[in-house]
Tab-separated table of C-alpha atoms in Angstrom:
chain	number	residue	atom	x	y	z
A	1	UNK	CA	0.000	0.000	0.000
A	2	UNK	CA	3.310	2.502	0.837
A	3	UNK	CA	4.371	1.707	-2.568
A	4	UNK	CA	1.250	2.446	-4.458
A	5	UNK	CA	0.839	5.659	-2.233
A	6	UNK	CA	4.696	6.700	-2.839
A	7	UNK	CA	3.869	5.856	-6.727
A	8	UNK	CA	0.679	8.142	-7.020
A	9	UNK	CA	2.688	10.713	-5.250
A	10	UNK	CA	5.062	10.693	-8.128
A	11	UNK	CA	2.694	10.612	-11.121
A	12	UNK	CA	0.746	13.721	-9.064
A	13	UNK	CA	4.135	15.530	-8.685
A	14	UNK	CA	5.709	14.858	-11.717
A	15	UNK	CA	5.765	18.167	-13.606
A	16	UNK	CA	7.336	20.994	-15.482
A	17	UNK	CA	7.679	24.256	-13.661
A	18	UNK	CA	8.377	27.572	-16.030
A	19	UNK	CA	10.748	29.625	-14.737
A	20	UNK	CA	11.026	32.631	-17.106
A	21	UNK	CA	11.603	31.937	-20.152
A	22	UNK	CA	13.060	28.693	-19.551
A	23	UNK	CA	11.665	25.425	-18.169
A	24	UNK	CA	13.383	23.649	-15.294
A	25	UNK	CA	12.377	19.926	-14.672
A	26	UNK	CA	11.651	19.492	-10.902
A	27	UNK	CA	13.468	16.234	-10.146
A	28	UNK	CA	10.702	13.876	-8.592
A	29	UNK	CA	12.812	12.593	-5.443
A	30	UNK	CA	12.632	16.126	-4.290
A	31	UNK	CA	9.214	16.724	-5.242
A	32	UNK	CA	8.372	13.681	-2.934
A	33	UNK	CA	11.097	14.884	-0.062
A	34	UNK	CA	9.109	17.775	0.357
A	35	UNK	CA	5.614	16.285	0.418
A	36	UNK	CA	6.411	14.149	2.720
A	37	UNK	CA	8.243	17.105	4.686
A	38	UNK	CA	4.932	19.016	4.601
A	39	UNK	CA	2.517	15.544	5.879
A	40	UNK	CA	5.964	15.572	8.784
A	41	UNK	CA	5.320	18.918	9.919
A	42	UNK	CA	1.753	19.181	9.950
A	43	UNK	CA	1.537	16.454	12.406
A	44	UNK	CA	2.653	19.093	14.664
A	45	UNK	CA	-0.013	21.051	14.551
A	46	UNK	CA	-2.926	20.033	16.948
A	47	UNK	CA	-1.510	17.588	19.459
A	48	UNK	CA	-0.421	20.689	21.461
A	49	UNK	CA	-3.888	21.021	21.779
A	50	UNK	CA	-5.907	18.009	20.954
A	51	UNK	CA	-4.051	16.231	23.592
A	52	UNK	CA	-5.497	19.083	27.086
A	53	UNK	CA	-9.197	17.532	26.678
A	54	UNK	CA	-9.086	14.079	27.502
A	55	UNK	CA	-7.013	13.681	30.461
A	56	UNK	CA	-8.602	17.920	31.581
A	57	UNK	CA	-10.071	16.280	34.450
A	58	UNK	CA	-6.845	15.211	36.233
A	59	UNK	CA	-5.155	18.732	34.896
A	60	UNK	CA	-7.695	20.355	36.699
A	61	UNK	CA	-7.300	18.661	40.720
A	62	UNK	CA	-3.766	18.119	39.973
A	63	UNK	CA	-3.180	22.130	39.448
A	64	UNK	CA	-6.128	23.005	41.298
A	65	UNK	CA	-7.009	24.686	38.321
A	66	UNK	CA	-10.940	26.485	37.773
A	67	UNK	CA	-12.773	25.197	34.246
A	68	UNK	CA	-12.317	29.020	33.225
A	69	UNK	CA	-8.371	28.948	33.668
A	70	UNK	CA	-8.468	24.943	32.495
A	71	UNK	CA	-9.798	26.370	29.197
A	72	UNK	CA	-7.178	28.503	28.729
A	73	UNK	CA	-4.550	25.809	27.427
A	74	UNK	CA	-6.765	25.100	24.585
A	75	UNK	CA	-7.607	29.379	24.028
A	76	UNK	CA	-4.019	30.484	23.995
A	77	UNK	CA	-2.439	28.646	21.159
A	78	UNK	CA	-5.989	29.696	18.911
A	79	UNK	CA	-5.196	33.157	20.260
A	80	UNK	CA	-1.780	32.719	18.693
A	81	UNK	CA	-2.906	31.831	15.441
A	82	UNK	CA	-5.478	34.723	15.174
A	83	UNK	CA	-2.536	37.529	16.763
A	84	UNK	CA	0.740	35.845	15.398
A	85	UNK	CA	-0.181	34.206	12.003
A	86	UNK	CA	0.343	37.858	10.064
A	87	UNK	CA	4.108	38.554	12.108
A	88	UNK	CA	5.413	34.925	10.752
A	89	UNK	CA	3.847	36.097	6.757
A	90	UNK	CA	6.376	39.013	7.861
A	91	UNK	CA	9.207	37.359	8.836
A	92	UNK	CA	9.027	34.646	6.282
A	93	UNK	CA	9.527	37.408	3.830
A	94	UNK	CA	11.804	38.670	5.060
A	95	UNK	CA	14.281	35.352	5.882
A	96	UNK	CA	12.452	32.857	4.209
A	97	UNK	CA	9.149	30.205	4.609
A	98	UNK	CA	10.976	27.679	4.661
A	99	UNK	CA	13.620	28.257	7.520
A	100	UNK	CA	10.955	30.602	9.623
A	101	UNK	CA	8.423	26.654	9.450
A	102	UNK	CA	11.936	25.323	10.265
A	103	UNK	CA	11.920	27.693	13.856
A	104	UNK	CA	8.125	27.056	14.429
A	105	UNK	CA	8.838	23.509	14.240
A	106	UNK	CA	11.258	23.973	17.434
A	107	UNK	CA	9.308	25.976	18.989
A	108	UNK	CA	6.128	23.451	19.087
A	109	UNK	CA	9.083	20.953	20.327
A	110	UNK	CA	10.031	23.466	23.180
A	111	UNK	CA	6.809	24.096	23.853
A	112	UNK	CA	5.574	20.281	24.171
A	113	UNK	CA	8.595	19.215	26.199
A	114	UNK	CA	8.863	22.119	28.655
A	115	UNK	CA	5.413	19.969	29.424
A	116	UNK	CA	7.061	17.710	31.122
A	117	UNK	CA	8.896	19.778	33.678
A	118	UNK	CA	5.353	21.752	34.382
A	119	UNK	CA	4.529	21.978	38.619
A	120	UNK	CA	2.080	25.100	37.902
A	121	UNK	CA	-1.002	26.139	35.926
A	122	UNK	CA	0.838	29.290	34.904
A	123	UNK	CA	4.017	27.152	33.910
A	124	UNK	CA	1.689	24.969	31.627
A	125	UNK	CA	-0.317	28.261	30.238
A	126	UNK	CA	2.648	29.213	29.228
A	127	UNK	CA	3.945	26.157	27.416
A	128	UNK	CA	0.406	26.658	25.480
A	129	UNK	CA	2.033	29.743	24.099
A	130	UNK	CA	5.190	28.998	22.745
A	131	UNK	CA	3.556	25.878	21.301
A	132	UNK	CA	1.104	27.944	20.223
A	133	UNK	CA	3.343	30.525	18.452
A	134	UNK	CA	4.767	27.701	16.325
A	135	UNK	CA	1.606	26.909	15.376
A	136	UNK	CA	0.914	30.099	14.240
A	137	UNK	CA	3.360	30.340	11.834
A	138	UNK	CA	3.394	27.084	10.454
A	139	UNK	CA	-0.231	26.976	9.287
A	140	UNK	CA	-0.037	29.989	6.932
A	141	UNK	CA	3.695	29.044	5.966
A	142	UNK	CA	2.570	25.672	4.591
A	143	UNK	CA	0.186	26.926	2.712
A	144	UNK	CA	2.625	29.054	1.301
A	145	UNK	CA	5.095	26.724	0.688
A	146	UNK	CA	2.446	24.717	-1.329
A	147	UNK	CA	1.606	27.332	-3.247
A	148	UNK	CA	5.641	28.052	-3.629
A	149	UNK	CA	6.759	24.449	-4.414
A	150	UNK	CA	3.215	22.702	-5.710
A	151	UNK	CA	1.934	25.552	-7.899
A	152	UNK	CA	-0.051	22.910	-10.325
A	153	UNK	CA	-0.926	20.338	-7.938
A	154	UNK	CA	-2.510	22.685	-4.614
A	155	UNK	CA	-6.163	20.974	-4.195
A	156	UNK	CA	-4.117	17.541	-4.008
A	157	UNK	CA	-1.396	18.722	-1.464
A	158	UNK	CA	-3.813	20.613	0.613
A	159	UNK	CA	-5.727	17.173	1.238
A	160	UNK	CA	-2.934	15.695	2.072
A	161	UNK	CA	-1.787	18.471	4.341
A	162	UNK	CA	-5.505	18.759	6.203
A	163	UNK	CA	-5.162	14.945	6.227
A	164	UNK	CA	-1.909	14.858	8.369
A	165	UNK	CA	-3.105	17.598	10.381
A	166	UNK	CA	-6.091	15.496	11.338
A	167	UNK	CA	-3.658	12.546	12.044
A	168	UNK	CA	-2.124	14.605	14.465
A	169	UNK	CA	-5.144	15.237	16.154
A	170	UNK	CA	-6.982	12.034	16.133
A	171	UNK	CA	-3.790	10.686	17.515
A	172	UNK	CA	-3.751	13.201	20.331
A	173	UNK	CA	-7.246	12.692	21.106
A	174	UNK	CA	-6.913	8.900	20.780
A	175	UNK	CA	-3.695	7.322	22.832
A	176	UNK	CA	-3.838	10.594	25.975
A	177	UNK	CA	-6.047	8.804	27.889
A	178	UNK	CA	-3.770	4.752	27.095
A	179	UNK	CA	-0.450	7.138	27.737
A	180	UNK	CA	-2.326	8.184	31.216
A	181	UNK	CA	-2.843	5.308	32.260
A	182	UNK	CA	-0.020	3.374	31.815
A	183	UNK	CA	2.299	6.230	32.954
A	184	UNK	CA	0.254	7.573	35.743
A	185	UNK	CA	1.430	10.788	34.825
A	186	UNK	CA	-0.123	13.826	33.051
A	187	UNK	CA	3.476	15.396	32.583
A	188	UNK	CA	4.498	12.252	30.463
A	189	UNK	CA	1.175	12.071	28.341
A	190	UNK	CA	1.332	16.185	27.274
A	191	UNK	CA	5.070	15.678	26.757
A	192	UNK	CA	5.205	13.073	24.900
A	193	UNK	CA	4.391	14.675	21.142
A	194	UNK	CA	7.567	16.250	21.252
A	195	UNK	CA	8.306	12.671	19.144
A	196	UNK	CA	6.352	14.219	16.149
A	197	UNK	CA	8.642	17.537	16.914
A	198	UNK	CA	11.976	15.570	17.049
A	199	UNK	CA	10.964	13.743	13.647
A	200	UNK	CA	10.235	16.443	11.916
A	201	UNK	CA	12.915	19.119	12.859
A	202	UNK	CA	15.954	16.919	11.226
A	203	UNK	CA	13.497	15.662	8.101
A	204	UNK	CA	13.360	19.394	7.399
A	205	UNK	CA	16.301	20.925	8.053
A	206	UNK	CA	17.664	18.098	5.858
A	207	UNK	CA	15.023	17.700	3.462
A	208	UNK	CA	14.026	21.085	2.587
A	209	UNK	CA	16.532	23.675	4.214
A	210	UNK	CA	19.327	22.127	1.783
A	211	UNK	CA	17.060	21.805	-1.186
A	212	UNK	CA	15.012	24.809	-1.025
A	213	UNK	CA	15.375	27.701	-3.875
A	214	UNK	CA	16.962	30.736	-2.583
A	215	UNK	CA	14.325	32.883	0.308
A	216	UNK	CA	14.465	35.669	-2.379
A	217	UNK	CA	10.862	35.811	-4.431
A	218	UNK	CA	8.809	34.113	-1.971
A	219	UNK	CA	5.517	32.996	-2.683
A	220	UNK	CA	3.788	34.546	0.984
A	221	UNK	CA	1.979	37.165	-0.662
A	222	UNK	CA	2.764	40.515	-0.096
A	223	UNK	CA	-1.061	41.535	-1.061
A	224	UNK	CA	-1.724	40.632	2.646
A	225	UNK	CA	-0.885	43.881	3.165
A	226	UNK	CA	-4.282	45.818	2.155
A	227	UNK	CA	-6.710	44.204	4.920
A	228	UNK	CA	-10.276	45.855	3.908
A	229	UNK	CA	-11.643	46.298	7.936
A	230	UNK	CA	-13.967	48.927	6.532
A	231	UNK	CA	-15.534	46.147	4.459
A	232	UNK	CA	-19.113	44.854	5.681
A	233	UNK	CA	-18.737	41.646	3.386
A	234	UNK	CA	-15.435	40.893	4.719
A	235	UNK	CA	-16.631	41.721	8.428
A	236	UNK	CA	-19.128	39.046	7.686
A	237	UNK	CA	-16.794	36.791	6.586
A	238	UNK	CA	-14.771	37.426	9.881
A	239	UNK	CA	-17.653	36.321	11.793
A	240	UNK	CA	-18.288	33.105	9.927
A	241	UNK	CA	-14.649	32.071	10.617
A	242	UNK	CA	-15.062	33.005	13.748
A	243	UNK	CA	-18.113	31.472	14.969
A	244	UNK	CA	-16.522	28.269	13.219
A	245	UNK	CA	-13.407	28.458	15.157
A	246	UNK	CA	-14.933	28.952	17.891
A	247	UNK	CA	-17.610	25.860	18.050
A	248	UNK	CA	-14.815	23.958	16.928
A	249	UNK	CA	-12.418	24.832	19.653
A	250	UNK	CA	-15.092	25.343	21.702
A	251	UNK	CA	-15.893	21.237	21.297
A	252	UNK	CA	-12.546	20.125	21.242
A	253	UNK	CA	-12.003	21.642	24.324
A	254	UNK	CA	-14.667	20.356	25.692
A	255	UNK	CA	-16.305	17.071	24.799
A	256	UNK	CA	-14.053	14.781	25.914
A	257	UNK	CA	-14.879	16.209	29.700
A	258	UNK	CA	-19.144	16.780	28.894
A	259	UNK	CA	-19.585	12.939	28.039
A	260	UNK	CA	-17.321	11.763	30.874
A	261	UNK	CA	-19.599	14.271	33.578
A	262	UNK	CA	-22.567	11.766	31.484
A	263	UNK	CA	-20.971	9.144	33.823
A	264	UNK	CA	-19.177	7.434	30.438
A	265	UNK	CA	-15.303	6.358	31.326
A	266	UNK	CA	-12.658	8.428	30.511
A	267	UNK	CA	-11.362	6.479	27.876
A	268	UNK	CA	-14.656	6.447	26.048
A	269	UNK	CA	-14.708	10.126	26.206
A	270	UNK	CA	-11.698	10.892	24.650
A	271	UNK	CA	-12.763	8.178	21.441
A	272	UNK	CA	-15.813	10.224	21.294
A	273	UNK	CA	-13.344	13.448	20.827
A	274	UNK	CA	-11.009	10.882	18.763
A	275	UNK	CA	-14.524	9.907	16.601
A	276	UNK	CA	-15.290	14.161	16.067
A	277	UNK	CA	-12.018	14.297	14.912
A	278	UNK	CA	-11.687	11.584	12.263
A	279	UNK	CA	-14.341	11.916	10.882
A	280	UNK	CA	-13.396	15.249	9.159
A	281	UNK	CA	-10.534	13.385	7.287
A	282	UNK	CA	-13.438	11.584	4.818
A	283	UNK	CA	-15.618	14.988	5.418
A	284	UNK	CA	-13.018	16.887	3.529
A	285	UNK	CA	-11.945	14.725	0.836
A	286	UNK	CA	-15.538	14.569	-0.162
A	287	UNK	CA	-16.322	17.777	-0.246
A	288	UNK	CA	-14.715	19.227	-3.380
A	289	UNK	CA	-16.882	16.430	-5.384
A	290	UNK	CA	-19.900	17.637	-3.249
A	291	UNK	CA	-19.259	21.186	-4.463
A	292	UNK	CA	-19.658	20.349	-7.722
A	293	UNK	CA	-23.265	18.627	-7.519
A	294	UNK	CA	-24.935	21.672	-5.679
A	295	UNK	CA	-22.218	24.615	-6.167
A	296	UNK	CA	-24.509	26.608	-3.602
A	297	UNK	CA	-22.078	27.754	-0.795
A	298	UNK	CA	-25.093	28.779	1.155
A	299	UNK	CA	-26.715	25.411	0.928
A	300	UNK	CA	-23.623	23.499	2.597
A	301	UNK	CA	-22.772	26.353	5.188
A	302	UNK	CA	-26.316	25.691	6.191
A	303	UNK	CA	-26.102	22.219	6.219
A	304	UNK	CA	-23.435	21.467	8.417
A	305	UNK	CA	-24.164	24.068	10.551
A	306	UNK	CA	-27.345	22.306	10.795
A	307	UNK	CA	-25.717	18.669	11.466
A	308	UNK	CA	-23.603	20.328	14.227
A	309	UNK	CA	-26.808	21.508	15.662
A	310	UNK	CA	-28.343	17.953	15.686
A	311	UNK	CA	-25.131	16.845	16.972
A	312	UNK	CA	-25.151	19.225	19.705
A	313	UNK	CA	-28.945	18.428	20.219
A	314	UNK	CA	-28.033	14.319	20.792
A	315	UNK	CA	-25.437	15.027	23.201
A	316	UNK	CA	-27.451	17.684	25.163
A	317	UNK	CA	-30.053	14.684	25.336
A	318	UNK	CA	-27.681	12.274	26.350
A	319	UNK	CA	-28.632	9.936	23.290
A	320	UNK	CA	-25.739	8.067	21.584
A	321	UNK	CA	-23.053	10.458	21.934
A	322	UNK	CA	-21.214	8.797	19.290
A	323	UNK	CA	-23.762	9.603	16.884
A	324	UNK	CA	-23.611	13.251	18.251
A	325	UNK	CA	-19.809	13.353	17.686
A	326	UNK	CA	-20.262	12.337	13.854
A	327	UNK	CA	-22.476	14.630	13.588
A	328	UNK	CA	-20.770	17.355	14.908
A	329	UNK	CA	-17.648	16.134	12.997
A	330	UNK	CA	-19.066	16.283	9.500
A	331	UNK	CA	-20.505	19.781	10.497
A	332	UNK	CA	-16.914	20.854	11.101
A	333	UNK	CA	-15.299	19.323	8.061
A	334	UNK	CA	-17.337	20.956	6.038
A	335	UNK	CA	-17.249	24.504	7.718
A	336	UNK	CA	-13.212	24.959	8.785
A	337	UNK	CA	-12.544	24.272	4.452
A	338	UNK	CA	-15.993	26.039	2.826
A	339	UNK	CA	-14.718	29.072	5.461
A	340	UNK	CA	-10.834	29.171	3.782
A	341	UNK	CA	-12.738	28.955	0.187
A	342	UNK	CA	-15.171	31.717	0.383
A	343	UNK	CA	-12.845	34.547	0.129
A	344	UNK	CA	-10.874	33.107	-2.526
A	345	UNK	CA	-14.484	32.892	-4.144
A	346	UNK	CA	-15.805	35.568	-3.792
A	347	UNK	CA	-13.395	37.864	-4.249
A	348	UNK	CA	-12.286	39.670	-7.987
A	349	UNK	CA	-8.561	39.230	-8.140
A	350	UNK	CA	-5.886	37.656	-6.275
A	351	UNK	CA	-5.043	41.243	-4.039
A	352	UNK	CA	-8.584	41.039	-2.209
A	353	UNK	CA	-8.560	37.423	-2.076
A	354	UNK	CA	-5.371	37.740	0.013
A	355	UNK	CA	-6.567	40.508	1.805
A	356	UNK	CA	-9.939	38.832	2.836
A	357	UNK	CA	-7.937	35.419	3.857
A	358	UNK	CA	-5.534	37.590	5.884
A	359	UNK	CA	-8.343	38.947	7.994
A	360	UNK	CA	-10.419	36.088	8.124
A	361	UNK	CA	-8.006	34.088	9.587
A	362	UNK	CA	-6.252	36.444	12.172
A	363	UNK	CA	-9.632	38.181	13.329
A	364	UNK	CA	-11.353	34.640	13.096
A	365	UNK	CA	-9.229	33.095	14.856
A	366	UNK	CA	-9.085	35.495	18.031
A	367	UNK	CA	-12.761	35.153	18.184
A	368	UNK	CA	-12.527	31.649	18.304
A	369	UNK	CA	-10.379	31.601	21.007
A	370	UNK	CA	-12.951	33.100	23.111
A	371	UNK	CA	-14.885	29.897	22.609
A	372	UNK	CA	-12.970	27.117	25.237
A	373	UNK	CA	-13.284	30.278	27.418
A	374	UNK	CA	-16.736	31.519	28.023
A	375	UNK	CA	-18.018	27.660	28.016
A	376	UNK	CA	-15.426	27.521	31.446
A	377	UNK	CA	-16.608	30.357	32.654
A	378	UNK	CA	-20.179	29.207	32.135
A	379	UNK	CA	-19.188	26.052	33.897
A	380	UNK	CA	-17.616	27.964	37.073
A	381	UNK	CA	-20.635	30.606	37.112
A	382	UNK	CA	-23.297	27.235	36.760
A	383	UNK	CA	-21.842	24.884	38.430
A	384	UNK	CA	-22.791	22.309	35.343
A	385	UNK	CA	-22.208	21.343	31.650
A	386	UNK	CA	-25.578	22.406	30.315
A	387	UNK	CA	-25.097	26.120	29.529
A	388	UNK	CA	-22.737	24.691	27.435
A	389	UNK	CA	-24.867	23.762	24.823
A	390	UNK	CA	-27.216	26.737	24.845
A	391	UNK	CA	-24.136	28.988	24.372
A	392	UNK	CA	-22.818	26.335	21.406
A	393	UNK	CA	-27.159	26.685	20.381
A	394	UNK	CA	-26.694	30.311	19.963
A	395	UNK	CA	-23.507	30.542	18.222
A	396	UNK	CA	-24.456	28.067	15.620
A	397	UNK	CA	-27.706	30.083	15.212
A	398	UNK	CA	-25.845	33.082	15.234
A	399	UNK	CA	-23.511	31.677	12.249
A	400	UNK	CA	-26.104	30.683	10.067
A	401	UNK	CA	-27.924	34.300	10.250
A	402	UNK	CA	-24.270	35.711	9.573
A	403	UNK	CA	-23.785	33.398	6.578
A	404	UNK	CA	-27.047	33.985	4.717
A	405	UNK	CA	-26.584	38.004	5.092
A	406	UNK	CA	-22.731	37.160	3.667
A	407	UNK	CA	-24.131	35.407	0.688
A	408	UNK	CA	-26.819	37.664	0.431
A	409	UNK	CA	-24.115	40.890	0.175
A	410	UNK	CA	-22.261	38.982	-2.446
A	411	UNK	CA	-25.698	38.122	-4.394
A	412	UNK	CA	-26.485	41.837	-4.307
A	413	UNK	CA	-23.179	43.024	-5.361
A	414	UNK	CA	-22.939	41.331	-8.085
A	415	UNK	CA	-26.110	42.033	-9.272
């Protein structure tokens, strides 16, 4: 099956890239070197995070930590990517995407082990944001770097980037609660994904580093540059990130500890958040094909935020929770890509695509932090886990009346 994968790879890869007037013929090895450089490093990227929910419980009475400061570990490294995402499009510029993904890489591997040294909940907050920080820079870097090294081929490394992301977190969300309990120790199961960190540093300082064209002429667009915050579309488009993110963070925060407090064991809890997960891996490949059956973008925002309200609706009830979690899963995997396609889509050239994106993201993403944190304030203020849903109620009500006035602003724009 590795062979047949590896062989696809090539055939997909396998191109001629212009380069003036000339034509230079990417050699294939490389071509596959830095796929597989990109699926290394974006296993990074959630297990930072992914890995706080299922073993929260024992965080909390081993720090004598509140829910409200409890959510923060999964809030800060969102925060991150909303406030730190534009500085690393800077930098990269400026040095290079490929050796600033290099530095985020170490510092997710700093921020994961330092982990394991943690005796206080500001010690621990604090590993959330230099973890986080990495995170922040790799996720618009890659994206970059595919559109840099995979000009011709992006919808096909994007899936495979989304699907190693996902890896990352279903892994997380899946082995936490096995690592807990045959370690006895919290320190050793957050810790322990500094593995993914010390495979992937050497893979691409070695791999891409000393392959890499020269930092000058990089792809991170400069056209980042005019953000339109005086738009009302693009405000609208804000929110609909935004009330994405934060559902999303807001449940993977939180699920693994709401069907646990149902009286379910721990480790069933976390393969209910391992189940949410997953099942945006399938979600996503299918969508694109989707897409092209009923091209409405209104129709599927409204759909899954409608299966994450069903989803939210069987776990409020108590009633399968793994059928919630699919639910709630395909919801997701269709709303994180649908939300990074609508301002390519909608937008007239390549400068306000870029500047829509840019804001999108980095506003989006702040306001999904707040997510993980009002549901543990709710839960210190209440006392219980059911304000949770009527806040996650609200905001997916709230995002569907923000998406049909988006579409509706594009509608009567362009007519």
């Amino acid at each position: 099956m590795e062979a047949a994968f590896f062989t696809s790879l090539l055939e997909e890869l396998t191109y001629n890239r212009r380069e003036g007037v000339g034509v230079m013929i990417i050699n294939k090895k490389k071509m596959v070197l830095f796929a597989v450089s990109i699926m290394i490093a974006a296993l990074n990227m959630r297990p930072a995070i992914n890995s706080i929910s299922p073993i929260l419980q024992e965080l909390t009475s081993a720090l004598q930590m509140n829910a409200s400061t409890a959510s923060l570990l999964t809030a800060v490294p969102v925060l991150c990517m909303g406030v730190f995402s534009p500085l690393a499009a800077s930098l990269a510029q400026k040095f290079g995407l490929e050796r600033i993904i290099g530095y985020a890489l170490c510092l997710i591997g700093i921020g994961t082990v330092l982990r394991f040294f943690t005796y206080s909940t500001g010690f621990l907050i604090m590993t959330s944001l230099i973890a986080g920080v990495g995170i922040a820079a790799i996720g618009p870097l890659l994206s970059g770097f595919i559109k840099k090294y995979f000009n011709e081929h992006v919808p096909f490394m994007i899936s495979l980037y989304t699907a190693a992301l996902t890896t990352g977190a279903v892994a997380a969300s899946w082995l936490s609660v096995s690592i807990y309990e045959n370690t006895n120790s919290w320190r050793v199961t957050l810790s322990v994904w500094v593995l993914f960190a010390i495979a992937a540093i050497p893979v691409w300082w070695q791999w891409v580093l000393k392959n890499s064209e020269s930092p000058s002429g990089l792809s991170v667009p400069e056209e980042v540059k005019p953000i339109p915050w005086k738009s009302q579309r693009a405000w609208l488009l804000t929110l609909s990130f935004g009330c994405m993110a934060m559902i999303f963070y807001s449940a993977t925060a939180w699920i693994a500890p709401l069907i646990e407090n149902q009286g379910y064991s721990k480790q069933y809890a976390a393969n209910i958040l391992t189940l949410f997960t997953a099942t945006q891996i399938p979600v996503g490949f299918l969508l694109p094909v989707l897409l092209k059956k009923v091209t409405s973008r209104l129709f599927w925002l409204w759909f899954a935020a409608g299966m994450e309200a069903l989803g939210l609706l069987l776990l409020a009830l108590e009633v399968v929770p793994w059928v919630g979690a699919i639910f709630i899963g395909i919801g997701a995997g269709t709303l994180f890509p649908l939300n990074l396609l609508l301002p390519i889509d909608l937008s007239k050239n390549a400068d306000e695509a870029a500047g829509l994106s840019a804001m999108t993201q980095s506003a989006g993403y702040i306001i999904g932090a707040l997510g993980p944190i009002i549901i543990g304030t709710l839960v210190d203020l209440t006392g219980q886990f059911y304000s949770t849903y009527v806040f996650l109620f609200v905001v997916t009500f709230t995002m569907s009346i923000i998406q049909w006035f988006a579409m509706r602003s594009v509608s009567r724009n362009r007519g």
